[in-house]
mmCIF file of C-alpha atoms and ligand atoms in Angstrom:
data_model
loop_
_atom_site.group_PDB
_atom_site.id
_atom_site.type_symbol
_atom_site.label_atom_id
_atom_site.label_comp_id
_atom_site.label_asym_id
_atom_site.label_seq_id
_atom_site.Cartn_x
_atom_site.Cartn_y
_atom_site.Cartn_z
ATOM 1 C CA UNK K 1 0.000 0.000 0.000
ATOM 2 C CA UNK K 2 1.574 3.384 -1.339
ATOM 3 C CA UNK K 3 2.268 5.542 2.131
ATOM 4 C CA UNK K 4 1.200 9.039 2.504
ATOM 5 C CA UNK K 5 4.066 12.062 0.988
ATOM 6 C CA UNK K 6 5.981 12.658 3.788
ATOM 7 C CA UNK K 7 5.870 16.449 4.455
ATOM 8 C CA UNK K 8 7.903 17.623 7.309
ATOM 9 C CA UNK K 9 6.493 21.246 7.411
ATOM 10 C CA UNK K 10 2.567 21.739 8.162
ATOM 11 C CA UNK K 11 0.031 24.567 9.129
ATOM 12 C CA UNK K 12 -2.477 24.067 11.496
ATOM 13 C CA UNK K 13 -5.528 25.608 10.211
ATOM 14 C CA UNK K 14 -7.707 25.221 13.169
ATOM 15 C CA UNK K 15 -5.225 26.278 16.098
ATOM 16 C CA UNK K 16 -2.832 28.664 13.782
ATOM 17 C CA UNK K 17 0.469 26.689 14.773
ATOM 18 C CA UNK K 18 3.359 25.375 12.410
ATOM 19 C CA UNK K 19 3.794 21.761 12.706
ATOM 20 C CA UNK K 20 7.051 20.186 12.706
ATOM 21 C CA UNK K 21 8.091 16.902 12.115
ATOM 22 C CA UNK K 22 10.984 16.976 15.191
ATOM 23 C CA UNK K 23 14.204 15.480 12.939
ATOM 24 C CA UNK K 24 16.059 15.098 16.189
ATOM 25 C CA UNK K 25 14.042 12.190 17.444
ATOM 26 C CA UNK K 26 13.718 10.416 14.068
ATOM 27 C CA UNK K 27 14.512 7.536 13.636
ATOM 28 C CA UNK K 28 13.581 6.463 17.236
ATOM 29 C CA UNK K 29 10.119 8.465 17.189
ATOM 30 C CA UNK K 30 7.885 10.762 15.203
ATOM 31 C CA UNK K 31 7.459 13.598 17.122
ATOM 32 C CA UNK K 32 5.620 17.068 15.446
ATOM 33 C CA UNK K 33 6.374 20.066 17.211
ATOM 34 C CA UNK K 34 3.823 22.876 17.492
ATOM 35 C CA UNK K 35 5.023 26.017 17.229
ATOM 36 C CA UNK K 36 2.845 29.676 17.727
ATOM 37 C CA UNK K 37 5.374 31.793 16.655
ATOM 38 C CA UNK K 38 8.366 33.170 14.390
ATOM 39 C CA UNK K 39 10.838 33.014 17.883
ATOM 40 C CA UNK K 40 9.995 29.753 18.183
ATOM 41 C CA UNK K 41 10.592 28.573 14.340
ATOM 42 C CA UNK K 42 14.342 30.581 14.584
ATOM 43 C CA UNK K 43 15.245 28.806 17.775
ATOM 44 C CA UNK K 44 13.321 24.978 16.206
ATOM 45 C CA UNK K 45 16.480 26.087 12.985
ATOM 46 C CA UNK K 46 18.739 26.778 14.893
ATOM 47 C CA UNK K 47 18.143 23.587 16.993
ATOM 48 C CA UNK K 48 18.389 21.087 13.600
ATOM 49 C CA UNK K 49 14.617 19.949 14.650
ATOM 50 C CA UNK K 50 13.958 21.257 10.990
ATOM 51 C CA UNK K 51 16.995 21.278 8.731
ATOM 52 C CA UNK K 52 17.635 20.927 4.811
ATOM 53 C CA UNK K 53 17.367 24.147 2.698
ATOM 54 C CA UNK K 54 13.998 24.192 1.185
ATOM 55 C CA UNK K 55 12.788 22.662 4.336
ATOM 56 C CA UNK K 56 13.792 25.660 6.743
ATOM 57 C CA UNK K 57 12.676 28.252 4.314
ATOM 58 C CA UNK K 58 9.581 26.997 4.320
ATOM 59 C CA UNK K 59 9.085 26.889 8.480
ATOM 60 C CA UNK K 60 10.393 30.291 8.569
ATOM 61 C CA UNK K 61 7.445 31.516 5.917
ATOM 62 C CA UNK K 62 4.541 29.944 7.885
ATOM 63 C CA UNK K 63 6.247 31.133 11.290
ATOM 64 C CA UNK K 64 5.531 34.919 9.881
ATOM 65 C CA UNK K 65 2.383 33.901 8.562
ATOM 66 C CA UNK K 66 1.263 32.649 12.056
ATOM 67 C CA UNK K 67 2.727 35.700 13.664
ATOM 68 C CA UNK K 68 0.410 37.700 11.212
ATOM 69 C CA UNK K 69 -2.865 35.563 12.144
ATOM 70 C CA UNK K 70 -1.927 36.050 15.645
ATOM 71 C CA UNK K 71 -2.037 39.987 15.152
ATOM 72 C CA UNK K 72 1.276 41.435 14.966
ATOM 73 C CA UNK K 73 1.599 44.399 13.147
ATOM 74 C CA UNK K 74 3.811 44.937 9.953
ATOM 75 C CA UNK K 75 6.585 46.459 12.488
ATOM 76 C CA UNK K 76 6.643 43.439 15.149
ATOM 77 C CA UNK K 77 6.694 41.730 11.367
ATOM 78 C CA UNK K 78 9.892 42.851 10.137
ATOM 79 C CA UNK K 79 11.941 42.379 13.377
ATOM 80 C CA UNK K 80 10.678 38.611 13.551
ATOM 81 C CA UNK K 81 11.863 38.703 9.819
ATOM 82 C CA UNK K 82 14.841 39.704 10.537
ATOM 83 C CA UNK K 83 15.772 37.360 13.265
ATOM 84 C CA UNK K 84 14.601 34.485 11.456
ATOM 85 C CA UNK K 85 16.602 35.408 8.748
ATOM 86 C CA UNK K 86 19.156 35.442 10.505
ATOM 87 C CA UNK K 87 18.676 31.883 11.932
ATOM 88 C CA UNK K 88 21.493 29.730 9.566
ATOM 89 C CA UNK K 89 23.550 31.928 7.325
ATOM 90 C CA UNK K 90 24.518 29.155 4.734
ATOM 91 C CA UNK K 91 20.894 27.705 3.161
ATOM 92 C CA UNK K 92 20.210 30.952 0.766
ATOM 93 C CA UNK K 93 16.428 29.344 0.414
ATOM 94 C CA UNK K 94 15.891 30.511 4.339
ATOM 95 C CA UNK K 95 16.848 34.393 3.219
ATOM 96 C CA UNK K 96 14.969 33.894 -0.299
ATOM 97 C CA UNK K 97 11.393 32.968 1.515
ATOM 98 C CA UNK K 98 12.386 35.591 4.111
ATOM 99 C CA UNK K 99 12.676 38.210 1.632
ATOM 100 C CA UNK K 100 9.325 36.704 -0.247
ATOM 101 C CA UNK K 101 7.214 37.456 3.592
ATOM 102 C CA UNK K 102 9.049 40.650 3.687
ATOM 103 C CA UNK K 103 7.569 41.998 -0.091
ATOM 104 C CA UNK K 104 3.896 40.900 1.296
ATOM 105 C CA UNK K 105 4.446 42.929 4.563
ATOM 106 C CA UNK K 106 5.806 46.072 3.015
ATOM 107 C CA UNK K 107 2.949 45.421 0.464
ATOM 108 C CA UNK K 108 0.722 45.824 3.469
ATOM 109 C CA UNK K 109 -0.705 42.523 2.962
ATOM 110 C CA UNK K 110 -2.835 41.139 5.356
ATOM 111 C CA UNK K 111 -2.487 37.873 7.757
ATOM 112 C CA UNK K 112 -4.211 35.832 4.867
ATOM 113 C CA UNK K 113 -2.485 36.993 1.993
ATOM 114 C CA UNK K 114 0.534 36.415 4.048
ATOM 115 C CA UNK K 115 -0.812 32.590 4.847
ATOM 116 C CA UNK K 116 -1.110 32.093 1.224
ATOM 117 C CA UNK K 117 2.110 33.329 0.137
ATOM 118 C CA UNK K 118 4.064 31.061 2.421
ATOM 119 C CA UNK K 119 1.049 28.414 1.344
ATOM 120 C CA UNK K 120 2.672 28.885 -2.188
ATOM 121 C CA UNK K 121 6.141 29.001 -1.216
ATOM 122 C CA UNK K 122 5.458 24.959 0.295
ATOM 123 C CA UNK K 123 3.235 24.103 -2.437
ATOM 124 C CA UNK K 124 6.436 25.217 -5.151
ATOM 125 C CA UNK K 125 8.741 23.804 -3.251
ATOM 126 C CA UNK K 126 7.367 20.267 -3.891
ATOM 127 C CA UNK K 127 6.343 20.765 -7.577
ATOM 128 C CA UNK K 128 10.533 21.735 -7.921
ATOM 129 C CA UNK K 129 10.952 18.867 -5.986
ATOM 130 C CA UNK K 130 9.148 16.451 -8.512
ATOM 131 C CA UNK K 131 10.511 18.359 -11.875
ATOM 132 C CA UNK K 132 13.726 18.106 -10.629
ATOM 133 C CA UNK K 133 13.086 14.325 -10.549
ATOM 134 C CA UNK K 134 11.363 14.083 -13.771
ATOM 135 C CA UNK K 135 14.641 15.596 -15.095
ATOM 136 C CA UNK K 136 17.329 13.962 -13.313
ATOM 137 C CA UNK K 137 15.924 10.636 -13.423
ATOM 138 C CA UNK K 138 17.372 10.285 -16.788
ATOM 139 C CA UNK K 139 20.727 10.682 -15.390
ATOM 140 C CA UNK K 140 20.489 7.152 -13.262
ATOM 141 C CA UNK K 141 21.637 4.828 -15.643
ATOM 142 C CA UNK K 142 19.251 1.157 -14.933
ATOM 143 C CA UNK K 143 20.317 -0.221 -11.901
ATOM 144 C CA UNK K 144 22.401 2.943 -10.575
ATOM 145 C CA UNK K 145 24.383 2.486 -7.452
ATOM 146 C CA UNK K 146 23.727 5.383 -6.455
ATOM 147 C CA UNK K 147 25.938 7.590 -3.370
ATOM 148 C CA UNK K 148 24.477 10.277 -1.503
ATOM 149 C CA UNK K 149 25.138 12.467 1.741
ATOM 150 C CA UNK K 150 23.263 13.950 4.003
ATOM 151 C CA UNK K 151 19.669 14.648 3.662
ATOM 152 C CA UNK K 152 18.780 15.740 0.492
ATOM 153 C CA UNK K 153 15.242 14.320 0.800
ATOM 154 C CA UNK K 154 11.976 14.587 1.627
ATOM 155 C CA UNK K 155 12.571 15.849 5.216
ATOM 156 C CA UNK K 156 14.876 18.450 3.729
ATOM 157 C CA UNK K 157 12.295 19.760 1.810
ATOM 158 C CA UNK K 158 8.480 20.759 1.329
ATOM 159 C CA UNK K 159 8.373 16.962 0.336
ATOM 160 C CA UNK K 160 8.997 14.446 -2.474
ATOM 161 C CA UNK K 161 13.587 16.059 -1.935
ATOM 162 C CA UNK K 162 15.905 17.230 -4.722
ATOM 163 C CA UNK K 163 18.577 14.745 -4.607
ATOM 164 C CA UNK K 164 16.475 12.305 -2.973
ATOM 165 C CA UNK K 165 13.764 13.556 -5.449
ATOM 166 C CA UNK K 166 15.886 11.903 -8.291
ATOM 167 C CA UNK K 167 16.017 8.773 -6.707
ATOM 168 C CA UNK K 168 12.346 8.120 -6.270
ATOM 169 C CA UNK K 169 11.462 9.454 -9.759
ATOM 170 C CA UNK K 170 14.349 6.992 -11.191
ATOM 171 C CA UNK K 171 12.477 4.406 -8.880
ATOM 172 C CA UNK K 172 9.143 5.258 -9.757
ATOM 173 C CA UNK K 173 10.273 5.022 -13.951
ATOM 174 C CA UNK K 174 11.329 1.505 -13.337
ATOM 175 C CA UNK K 175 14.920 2.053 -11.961
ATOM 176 C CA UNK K 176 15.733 -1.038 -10.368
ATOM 177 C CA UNK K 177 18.569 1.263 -8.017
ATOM 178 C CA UNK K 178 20.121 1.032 -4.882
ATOM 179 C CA UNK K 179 21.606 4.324 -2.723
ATOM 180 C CA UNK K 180 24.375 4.278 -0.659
ATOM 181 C CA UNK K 181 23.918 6.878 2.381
ATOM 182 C CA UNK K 182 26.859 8.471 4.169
ATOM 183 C CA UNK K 183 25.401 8.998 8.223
ATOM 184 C CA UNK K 184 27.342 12.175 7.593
ATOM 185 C CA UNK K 185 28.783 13.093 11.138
ATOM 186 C CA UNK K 186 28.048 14.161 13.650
ATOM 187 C CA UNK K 187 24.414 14.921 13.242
ATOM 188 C CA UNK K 188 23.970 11.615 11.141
ATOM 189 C CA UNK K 189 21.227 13.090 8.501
ATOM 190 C CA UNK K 190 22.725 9.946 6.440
ATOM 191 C CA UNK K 191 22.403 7.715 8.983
ATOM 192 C CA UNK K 192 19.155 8.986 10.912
ATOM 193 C CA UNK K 193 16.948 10.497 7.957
ATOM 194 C CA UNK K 194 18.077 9.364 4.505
ATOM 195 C CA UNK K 195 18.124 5.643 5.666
ATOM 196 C CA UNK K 196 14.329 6.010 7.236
ATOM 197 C CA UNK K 197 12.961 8.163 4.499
ATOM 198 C CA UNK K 198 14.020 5.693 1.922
ATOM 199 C CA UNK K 199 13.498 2.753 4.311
ATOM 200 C CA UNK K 200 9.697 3.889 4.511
ATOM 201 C CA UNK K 201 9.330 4.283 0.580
ATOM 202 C CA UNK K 202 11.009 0.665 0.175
ATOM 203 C CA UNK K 203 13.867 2.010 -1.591
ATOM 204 C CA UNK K 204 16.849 -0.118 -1.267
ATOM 205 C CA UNK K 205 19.186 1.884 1.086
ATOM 206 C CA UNK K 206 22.729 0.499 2.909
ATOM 207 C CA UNK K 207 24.793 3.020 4.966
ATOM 208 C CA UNK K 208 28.369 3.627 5.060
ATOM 209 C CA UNK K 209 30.817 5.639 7.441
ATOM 210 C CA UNK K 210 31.929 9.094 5.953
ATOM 211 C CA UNK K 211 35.365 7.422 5.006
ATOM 212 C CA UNK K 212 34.212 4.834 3.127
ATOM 213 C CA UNK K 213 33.048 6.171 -0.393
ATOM 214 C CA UNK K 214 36.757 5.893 -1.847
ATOM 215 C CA UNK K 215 37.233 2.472 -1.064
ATOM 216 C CA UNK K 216 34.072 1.513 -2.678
ATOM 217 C CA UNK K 217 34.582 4.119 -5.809
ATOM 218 C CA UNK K 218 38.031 2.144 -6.282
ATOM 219 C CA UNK K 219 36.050 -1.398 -6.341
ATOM 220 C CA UNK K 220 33.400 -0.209 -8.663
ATOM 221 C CA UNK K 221 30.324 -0.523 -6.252
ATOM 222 C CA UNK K 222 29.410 2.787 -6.756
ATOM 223 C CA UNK K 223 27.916 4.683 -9.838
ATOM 224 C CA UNK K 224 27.264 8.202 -9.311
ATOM 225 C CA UNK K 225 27.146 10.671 -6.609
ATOM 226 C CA UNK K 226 23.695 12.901 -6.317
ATOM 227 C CA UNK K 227 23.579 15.364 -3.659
ATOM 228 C CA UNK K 228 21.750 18.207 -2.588
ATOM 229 C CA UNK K 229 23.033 22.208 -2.214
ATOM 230 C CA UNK K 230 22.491 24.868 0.170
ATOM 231 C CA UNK K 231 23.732 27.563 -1.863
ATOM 232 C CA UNK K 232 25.389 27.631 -5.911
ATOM 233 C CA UNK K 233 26.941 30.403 -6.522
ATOM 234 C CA UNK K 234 26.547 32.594 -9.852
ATOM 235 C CA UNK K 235 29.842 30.519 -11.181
ATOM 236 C CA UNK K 236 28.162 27.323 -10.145
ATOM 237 C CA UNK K 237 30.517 26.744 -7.301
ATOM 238 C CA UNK K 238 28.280 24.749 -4.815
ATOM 239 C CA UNK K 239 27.711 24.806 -1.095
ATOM 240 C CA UNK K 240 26.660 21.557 0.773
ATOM 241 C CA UNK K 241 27.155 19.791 4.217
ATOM 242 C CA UNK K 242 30.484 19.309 5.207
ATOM 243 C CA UNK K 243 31.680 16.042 3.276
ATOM 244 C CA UNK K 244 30.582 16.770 -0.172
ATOM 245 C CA UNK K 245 33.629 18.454 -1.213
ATOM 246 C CA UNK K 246 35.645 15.532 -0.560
ATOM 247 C CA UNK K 247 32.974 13.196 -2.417
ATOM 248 C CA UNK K 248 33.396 15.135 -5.064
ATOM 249 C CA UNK K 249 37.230 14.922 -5.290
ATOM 250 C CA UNK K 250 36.562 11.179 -4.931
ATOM 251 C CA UNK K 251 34.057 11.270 -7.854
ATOM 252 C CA UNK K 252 36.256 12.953 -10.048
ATOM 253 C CA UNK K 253 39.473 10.542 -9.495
ATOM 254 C CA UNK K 254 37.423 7.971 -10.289
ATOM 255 C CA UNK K 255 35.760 9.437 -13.262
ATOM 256 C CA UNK K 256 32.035 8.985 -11.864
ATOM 257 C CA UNK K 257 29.308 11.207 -12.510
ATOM 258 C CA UNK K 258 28.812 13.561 -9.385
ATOM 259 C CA UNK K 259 25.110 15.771 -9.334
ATOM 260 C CA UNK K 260 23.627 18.440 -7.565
ATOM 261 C CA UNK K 261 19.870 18.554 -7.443
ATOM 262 C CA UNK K 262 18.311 21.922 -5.938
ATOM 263 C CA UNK K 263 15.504 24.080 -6.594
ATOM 264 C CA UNK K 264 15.982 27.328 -8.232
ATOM 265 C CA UNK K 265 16.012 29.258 -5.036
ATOM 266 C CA UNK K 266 18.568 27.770 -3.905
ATOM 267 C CA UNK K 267 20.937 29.127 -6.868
ATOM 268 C CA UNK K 268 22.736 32.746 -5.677
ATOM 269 C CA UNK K 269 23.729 35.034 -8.384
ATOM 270 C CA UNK K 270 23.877 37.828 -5.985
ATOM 271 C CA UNK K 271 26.855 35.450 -4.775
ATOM 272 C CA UNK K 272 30.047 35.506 -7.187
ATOM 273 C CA UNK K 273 31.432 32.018 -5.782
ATOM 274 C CA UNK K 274 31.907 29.603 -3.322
ATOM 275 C CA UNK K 275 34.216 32.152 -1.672
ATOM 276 C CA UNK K 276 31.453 34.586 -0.827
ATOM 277 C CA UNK K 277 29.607 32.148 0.843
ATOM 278 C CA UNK K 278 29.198 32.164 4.770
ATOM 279 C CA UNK K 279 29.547 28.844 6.129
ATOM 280 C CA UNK K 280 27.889 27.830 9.159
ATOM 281 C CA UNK K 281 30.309 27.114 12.001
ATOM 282 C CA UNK K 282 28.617 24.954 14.900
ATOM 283 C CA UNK K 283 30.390 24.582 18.471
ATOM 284 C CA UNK K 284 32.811 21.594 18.824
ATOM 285 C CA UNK K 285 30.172 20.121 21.640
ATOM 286 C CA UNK K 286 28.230 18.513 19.260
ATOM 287 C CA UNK K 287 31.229 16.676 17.501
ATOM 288 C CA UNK K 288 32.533 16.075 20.407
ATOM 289 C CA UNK K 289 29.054 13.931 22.142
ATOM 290 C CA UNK K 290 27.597 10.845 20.514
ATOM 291 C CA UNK K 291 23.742 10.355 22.263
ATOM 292 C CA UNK K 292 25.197 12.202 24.746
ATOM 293 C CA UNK K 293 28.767 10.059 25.452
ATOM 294 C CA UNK K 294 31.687 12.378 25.144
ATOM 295 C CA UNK K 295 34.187 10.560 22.638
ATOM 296 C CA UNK K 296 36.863 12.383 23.032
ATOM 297 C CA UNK K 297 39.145 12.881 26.401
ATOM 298 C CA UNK K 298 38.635 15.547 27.813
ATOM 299 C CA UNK K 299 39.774 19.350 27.011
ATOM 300 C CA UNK K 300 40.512 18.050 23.042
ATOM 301 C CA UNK K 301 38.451 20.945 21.193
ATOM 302 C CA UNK K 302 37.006 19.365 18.013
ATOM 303 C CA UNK K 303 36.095 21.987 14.813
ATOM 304 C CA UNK K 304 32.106 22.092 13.332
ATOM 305 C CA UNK K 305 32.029 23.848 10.022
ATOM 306 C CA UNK K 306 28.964 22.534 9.150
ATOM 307 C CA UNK K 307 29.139 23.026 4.977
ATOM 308 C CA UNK K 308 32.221 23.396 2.751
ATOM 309 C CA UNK K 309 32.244 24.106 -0.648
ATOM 310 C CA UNK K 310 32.862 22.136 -4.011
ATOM 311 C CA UNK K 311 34.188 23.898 -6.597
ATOM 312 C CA UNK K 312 31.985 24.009 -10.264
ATOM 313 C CA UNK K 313 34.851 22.597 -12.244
ATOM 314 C CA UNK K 314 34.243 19.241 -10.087
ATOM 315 C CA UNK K 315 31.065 19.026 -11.021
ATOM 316 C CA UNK K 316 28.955 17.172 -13.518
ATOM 317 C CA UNK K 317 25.613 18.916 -13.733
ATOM 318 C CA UNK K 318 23.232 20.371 -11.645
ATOM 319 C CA UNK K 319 19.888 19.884 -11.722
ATOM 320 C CA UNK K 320 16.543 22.196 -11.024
ATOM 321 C CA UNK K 321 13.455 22.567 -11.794
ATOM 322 C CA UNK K 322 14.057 25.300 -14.576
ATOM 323 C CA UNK K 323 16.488 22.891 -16.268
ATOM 324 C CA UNK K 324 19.628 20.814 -15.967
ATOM 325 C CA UNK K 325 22.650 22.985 -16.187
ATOM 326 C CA UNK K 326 26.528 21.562 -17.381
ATOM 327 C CA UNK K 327 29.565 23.756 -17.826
ATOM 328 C CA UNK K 328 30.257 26.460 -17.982
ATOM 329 C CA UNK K 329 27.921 27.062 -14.857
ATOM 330 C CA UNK K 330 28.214 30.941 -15.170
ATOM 331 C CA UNK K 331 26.297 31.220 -18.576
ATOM 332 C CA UNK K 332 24.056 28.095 -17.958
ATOM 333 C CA UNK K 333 22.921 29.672 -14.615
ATOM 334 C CA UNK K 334 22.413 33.365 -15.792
ATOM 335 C CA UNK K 335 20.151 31.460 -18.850
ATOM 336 C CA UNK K 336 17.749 29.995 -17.003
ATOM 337 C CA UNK K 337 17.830 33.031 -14.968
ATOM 338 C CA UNK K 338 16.470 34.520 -18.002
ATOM 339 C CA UNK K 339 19.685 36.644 -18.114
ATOM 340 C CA UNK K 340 20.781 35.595 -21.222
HETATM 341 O O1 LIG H 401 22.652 21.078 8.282
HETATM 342 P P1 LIG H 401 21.540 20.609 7.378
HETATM 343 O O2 LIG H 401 21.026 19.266 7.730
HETATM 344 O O3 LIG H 401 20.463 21.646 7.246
HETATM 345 O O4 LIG H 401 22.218 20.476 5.950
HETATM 346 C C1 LIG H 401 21.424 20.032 4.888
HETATM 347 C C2 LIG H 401 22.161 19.823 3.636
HETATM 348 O O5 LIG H 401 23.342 20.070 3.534
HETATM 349 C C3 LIG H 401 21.343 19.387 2.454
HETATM 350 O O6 LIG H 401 22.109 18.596 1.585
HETATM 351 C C4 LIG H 401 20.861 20.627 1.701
HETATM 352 O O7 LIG H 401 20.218 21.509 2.567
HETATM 353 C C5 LIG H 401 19.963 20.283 0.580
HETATM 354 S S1 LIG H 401 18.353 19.865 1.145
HETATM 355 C C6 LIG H 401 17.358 19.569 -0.186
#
């Protein structure tokens, strides 16, 4: 029997709450979070209990929309704009649906034209979500082997997932494929999320450590990489959760294919490249505790940069919903900006 979409992000018509599917418990429990305001949505990103690009843009719409149907005025508005805005600095999509609220309140738009904006930026999201399938599923040659990291998926996104988004439309064509997932220290999106959401759709999923794509590149076991972005620069440089980069060298030694799926908000002409990009840096603690067991001795500081950046040149397309862009990134990107 075909399970529901998973959606991690919901509004709650009747009691005017945002509804979130709490990604720190899974895969132990399914826990939704109800949230009343935008405070609340900043601190629930800031937190990881909603993470993934599209994902957190999304929460951080409704969280303004809720604030609206709750009565605050276009002033209390902006400053909750602001700071949820201000809530990760490497996703660009969180910023992009920020700025979308922002338009509707200096438009003077009221609570329920600001509901339906962040209504529409949830219901795009997913519609990217499956035409960025519909296109990269070509890609997957039968029978892919297919290596991803992180949590490019569903839970990363309004629903259906970019990278992850592939996968299932591959699936659902007839692709007989399997995915490796990388748990993707320390907060183990690989390990935690991919591995369930896949698990739950019946797609064939086996996990590795971080270290051990190279070793399986080298034997031939895997195909392709397909991963998800936080940011792409205007030169097609591409930010991602700390790992890819590395993948991505590995990819390239071993002359396999290596994707990037992401809608088109994620893509950042404003930024020149990877260079301008801010990348998140986390505290050591949470390298440094595994459910809560310190694994290191004590007074060893560990480092947390929590994205890094591969360059364009080391990568074989990317993938959105406008299109599926190859080198040179620069003049792909600006053409289905409509730039060129
Ligand atoms: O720290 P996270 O879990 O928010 O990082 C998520 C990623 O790096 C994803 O790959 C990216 O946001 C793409 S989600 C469709």
């Amino acid at each position: 029997m075909a399970r529901e979409p998973l959606r991690p992000v919901l509004y709650d018509a009747a009691r005017d709450l945002v509804r979130l599917l709490d990604q720190r418990r899974l895969p132990a429990e399914e826990v939704w979070l109800e949230l009343d305001g935008p405070d609340a949505v900043a601190q629930a990103i800031r937190d990881l209990a909603v993470r993934g690009a599209p994902a957190i843009g999304v929460a951080a719409a409704y969280g303004l929309a809720v604030a609206a149907r709750r009565g605050a005025g276009p002033a209390e508005l902006r400053r909750a704009a602001d700071r949820l805005g201000r809530a990760r600095p490497t996703a660009v999509n969180l910023a992009w649906a920020v700025r979308r609220m922002s338009r509707r309140i200096e438009a003077a738009a009221d609570a329920d034209a600001l509901l339906a904006e962040a209504h529409a930026i949830r219901d795009e999201d997913e519609a990217s979500c499956r035409r960025i399938g519909a296109l990269g599923a070509p890609l997957l040659p039968p029978q892919a082997r297919v290596l991803t990291h992180c949590n490019a998926g569903a839970l990363a996104t309004a629903g259906y997932g970019t990278a992850l988004g592939i996968v299932r439309a591959a699936v659902e064509s007839g692709n007989a494929l399997s995915v490796f997932a990388d748990e993707t220290r320390p907060f183990l999106q690989g390990a935690r999320l991919t591995a369930w959401e896949l698990q739950r759709d019946g797609i064939p999923v086996t996990l590795l450590t971080d270290g051990m794509a190279g070793w399986l590149m080298a034997r031939g076991e895997i195909g392709c990489v397909v991963v998800g972005a936080d940011r792409i620069a205007a030169n097609g440089d591409v930010a991602n959760k700390i790992g890819t980069y590395a993948l991505a060298v590995l990819a390239a030694h071993h002359h396999l294919p290596f994707y990037v799926a992401a809608p088109w908000s994620t893509v950042d002409l404003e930024t020149p490249t990877g260079a301008d990009i801010p990348i998140e840096e986390r505290v050591g603690d949470e390298v440094l505790l595994v459910a809560g067991q310190r694994i290191a001795p004590a007074g060893v500081p560990a480092r947390y940069p929590a994205f890094d950046v591969t360059p364009e040149a080391l990568v074989t397309a990317v993938v959105t919903e406008r299109g599926v862009v190859r080198r040179p990134y620069a003049e792909g990107l600006r053409a289905l900006a409509g730039g060129a």
